[in-house]
mmCIF file of C-alpha atoms and ligand atoms in Angstrom:
data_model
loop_
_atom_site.group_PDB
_atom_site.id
_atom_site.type_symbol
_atom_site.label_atom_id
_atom_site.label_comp_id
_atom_site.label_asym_id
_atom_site.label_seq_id
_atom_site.Cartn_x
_atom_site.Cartn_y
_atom_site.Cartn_z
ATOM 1 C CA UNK Z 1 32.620 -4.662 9.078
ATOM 2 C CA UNK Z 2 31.173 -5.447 5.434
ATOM 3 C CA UNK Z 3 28.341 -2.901 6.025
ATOM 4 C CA UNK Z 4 31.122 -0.060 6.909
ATOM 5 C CA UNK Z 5 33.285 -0.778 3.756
ATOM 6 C CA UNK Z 6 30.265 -1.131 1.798
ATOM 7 C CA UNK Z 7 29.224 2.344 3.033
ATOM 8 C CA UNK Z 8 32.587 4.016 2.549
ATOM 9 C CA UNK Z 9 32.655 2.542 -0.811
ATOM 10 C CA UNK Z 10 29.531 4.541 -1.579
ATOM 11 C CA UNK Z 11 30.373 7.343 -0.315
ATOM 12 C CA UNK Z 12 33.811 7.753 -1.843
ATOM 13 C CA UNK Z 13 31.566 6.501 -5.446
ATOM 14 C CA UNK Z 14 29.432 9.772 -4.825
ATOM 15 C CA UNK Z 15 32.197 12.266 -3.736
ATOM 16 C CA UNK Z 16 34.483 11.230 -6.685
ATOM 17 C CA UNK Z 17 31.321 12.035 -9.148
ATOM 18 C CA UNK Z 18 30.552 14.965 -7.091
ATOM 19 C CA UNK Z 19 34.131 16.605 -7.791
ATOM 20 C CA UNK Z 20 33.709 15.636 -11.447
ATOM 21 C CA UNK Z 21 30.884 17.608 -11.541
ATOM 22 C CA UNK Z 22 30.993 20.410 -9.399
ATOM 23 C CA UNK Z 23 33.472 22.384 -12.296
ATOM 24 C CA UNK Z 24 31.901 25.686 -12.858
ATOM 25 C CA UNK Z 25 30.061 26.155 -15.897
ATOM 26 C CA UNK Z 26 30.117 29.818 -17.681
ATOM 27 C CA UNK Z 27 27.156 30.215 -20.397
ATOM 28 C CA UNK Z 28 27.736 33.591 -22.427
ATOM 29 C CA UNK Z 29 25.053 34.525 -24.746
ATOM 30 C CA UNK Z 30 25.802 36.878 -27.544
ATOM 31 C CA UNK Z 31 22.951 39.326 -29.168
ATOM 32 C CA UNK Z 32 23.522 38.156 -33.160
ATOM 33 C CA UNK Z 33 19.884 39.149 -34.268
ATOM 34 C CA UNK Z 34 20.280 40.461 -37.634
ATOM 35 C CA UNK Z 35 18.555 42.565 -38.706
ATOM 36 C CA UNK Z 36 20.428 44.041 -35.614
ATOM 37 C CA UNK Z 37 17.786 44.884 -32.294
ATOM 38 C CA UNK Z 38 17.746 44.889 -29.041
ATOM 39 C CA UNK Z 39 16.520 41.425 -27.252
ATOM 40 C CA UNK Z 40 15.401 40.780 -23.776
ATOM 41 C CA UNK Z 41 16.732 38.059 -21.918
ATOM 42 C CA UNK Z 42 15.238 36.420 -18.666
ATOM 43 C CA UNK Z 43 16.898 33.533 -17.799
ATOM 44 C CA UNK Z 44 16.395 31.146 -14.263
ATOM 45 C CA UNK Z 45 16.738 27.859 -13.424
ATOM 46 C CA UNK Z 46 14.264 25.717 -10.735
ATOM 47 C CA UNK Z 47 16.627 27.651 -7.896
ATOM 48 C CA UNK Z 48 17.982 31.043 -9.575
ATOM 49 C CA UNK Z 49 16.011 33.320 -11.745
ATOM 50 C CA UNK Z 50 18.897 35.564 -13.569
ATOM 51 C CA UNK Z 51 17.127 38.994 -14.104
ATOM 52 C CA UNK Z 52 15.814 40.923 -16.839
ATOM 53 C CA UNK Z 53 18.577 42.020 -19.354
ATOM 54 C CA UNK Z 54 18.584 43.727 -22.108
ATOM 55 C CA UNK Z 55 20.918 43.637 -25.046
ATOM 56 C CA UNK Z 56 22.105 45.604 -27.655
ATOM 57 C CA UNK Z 57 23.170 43.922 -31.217
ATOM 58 C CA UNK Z 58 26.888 42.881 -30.043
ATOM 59 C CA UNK Z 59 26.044 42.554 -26.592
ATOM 60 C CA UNK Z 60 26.835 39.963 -24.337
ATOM 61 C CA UNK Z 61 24.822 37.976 -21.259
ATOM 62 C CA UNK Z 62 27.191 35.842 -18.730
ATOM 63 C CA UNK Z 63 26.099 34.165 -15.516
ATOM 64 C CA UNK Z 64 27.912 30.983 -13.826
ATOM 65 C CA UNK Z 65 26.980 28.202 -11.531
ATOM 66 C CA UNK Z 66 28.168 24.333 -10.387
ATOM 67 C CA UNK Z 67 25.474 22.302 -11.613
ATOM 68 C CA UNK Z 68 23.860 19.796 -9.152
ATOM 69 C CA UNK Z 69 24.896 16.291 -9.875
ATOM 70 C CA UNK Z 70 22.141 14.267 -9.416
ATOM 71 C CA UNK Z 71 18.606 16.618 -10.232
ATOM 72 C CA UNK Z 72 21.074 17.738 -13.224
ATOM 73 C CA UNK Z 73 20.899 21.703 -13.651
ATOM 74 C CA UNK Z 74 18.694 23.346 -16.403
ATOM 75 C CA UNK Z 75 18.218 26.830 -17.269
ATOM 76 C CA UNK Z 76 15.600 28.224 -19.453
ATOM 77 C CA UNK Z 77 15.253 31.317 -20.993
ATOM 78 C CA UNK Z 78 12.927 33.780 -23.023
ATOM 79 C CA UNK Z 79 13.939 35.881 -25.383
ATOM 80 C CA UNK Z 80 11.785 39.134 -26.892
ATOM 81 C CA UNK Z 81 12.320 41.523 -29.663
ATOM 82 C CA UNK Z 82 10.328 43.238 -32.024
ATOM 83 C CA UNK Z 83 7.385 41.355 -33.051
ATOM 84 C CA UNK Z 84 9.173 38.390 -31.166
ATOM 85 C CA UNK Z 85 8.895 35.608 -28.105
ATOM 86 C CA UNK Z 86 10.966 33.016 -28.084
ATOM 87 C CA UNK Z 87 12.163 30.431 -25.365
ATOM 88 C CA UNK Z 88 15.165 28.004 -25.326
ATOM 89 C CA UNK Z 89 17.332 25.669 -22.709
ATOM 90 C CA UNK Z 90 20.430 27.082 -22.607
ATOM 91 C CA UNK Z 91 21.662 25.266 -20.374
ATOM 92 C CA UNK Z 92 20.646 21.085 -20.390
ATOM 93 C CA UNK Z 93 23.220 18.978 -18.394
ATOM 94 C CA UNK Z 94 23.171 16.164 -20.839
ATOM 95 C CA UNK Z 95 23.198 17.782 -23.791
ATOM 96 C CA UNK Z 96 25.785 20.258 -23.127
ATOM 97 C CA UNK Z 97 29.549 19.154 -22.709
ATOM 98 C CA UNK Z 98 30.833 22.586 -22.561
ATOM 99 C CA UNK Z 99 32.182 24.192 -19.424
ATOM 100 C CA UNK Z 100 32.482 27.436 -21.509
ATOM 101 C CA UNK Z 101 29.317 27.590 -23.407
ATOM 102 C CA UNK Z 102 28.741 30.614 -25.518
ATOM 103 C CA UNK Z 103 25.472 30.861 -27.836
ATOM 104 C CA UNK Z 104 24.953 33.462 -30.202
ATOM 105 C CA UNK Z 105 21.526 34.312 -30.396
ATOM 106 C CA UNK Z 106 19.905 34.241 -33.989
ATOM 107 C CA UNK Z 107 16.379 35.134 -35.340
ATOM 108 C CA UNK Z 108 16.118 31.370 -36.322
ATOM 109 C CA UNK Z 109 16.919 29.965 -32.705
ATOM 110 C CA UNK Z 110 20.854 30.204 -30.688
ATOM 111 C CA UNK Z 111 24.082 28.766 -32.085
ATOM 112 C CA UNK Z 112 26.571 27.551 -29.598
ATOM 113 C CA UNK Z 113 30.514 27.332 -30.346
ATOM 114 C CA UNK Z 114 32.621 24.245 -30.973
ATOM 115 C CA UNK Z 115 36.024 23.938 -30.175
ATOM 116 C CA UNK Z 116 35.919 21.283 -33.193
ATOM 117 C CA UNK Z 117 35.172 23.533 -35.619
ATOM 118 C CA UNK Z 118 35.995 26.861 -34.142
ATOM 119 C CA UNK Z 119 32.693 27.940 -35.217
ATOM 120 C CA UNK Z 120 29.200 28.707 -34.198
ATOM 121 C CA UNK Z 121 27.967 26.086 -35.854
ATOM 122 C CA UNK Z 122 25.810 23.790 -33.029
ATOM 123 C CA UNK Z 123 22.440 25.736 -34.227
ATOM 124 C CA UNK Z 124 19.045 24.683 -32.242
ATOM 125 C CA UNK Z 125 15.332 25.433 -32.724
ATOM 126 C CA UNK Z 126 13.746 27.993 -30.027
ATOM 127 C CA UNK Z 127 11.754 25.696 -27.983
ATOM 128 C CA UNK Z 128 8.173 24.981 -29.207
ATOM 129 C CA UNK Z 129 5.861 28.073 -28.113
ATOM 130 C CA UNK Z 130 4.377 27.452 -24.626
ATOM 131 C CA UNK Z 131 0.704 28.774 -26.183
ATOM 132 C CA UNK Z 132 0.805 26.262 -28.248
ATOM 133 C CA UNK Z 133 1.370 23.305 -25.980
ATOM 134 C CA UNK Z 134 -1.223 24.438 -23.663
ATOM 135 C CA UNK Z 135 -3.750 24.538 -26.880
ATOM 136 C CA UNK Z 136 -2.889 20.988 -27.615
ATOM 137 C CA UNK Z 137 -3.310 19.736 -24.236
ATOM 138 C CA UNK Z 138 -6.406 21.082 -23.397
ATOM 139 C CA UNK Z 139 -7.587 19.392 -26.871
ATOM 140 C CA UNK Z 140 -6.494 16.103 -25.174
HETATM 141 C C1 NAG F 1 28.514 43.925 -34.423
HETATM 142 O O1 NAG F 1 29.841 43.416 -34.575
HETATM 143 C C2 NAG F 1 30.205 43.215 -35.923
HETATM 144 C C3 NAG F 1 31.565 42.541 -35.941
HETATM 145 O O2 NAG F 1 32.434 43.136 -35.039
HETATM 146 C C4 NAG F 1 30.187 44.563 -36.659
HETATM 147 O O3 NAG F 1 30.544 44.381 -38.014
HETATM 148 C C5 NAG F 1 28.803 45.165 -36.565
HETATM 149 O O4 NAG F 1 28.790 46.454 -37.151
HETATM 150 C C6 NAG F 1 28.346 45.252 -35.118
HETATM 151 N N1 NAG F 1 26.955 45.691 -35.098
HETATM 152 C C7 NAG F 1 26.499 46.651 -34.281
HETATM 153 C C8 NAG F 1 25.060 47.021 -34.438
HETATM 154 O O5 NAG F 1 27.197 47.165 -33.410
#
């Protein structure tokens, strides 16, 4: 009898966290580079990969998903332009709080908006160059 409310108890533990995470999130990425150029965006996650797009200055990116509660969801993206490769998480379940999460993308790394501030104003590094970390491991 214990074991079966014990077990019910669990269950209705994981469904309630479940529903509070199973809200769709929508990630919009806006084209900001200035001067203005087109970038190329390739986005995927471990289960989706997003596609190729391409964006003019102004354009806009949008994909949506319900993130999986307990391997978290990430998805990572490159970004190329003109004499340019960059990479960056745009979507981290921890660090984002946003179910609405719009980035404008910026030569110095994307810029997400705050509802605080009304502003694009939650800037972030690209994502250290992959090269890079491959150099410094094999120097390991
Ligand atoms: C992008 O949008 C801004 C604001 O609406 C505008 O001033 C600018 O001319 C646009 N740039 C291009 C290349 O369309």
């Amino acid at each position: 009898m214990n074991r079966v409310v014990i077990a019910l108890f669990i269950f209705a533990v994981i469904a309630t966290c479940e529903g509070i995470y199973w809200d769709t999130i929508h990630v919009e990425i806006v084209n900001y580079l200035d001067p203005p150029s087109d970038v190329i965006i390739h986005c995927k996650s471990g289960d989706d990969d997003l596609g190729i797009h391409e964006l003019p200055r102004n354009g806009t990116f949008g994909f949506h998903f319900k993130p999986a509660v307990f391997t978290g969801t990430l998805f990572d993206c490159s970004f190329v332009w003109p004499l340019h490769i960059e990479w960056f998480d745009i979507y981290v379940h921890l660090r984002d709080e946003c179910d609405h999460c719009t980035w404008r993308i910026k030569a110095t790394g994307p810029c997400m908006y705050q509802d605080m501030t009304k502003r694009f104003d939650l800037c972030y590094p690209w994502n250290k160059k992959k090269k890079k970390k491959k150099k410094l491991a094999s120097l390991v």
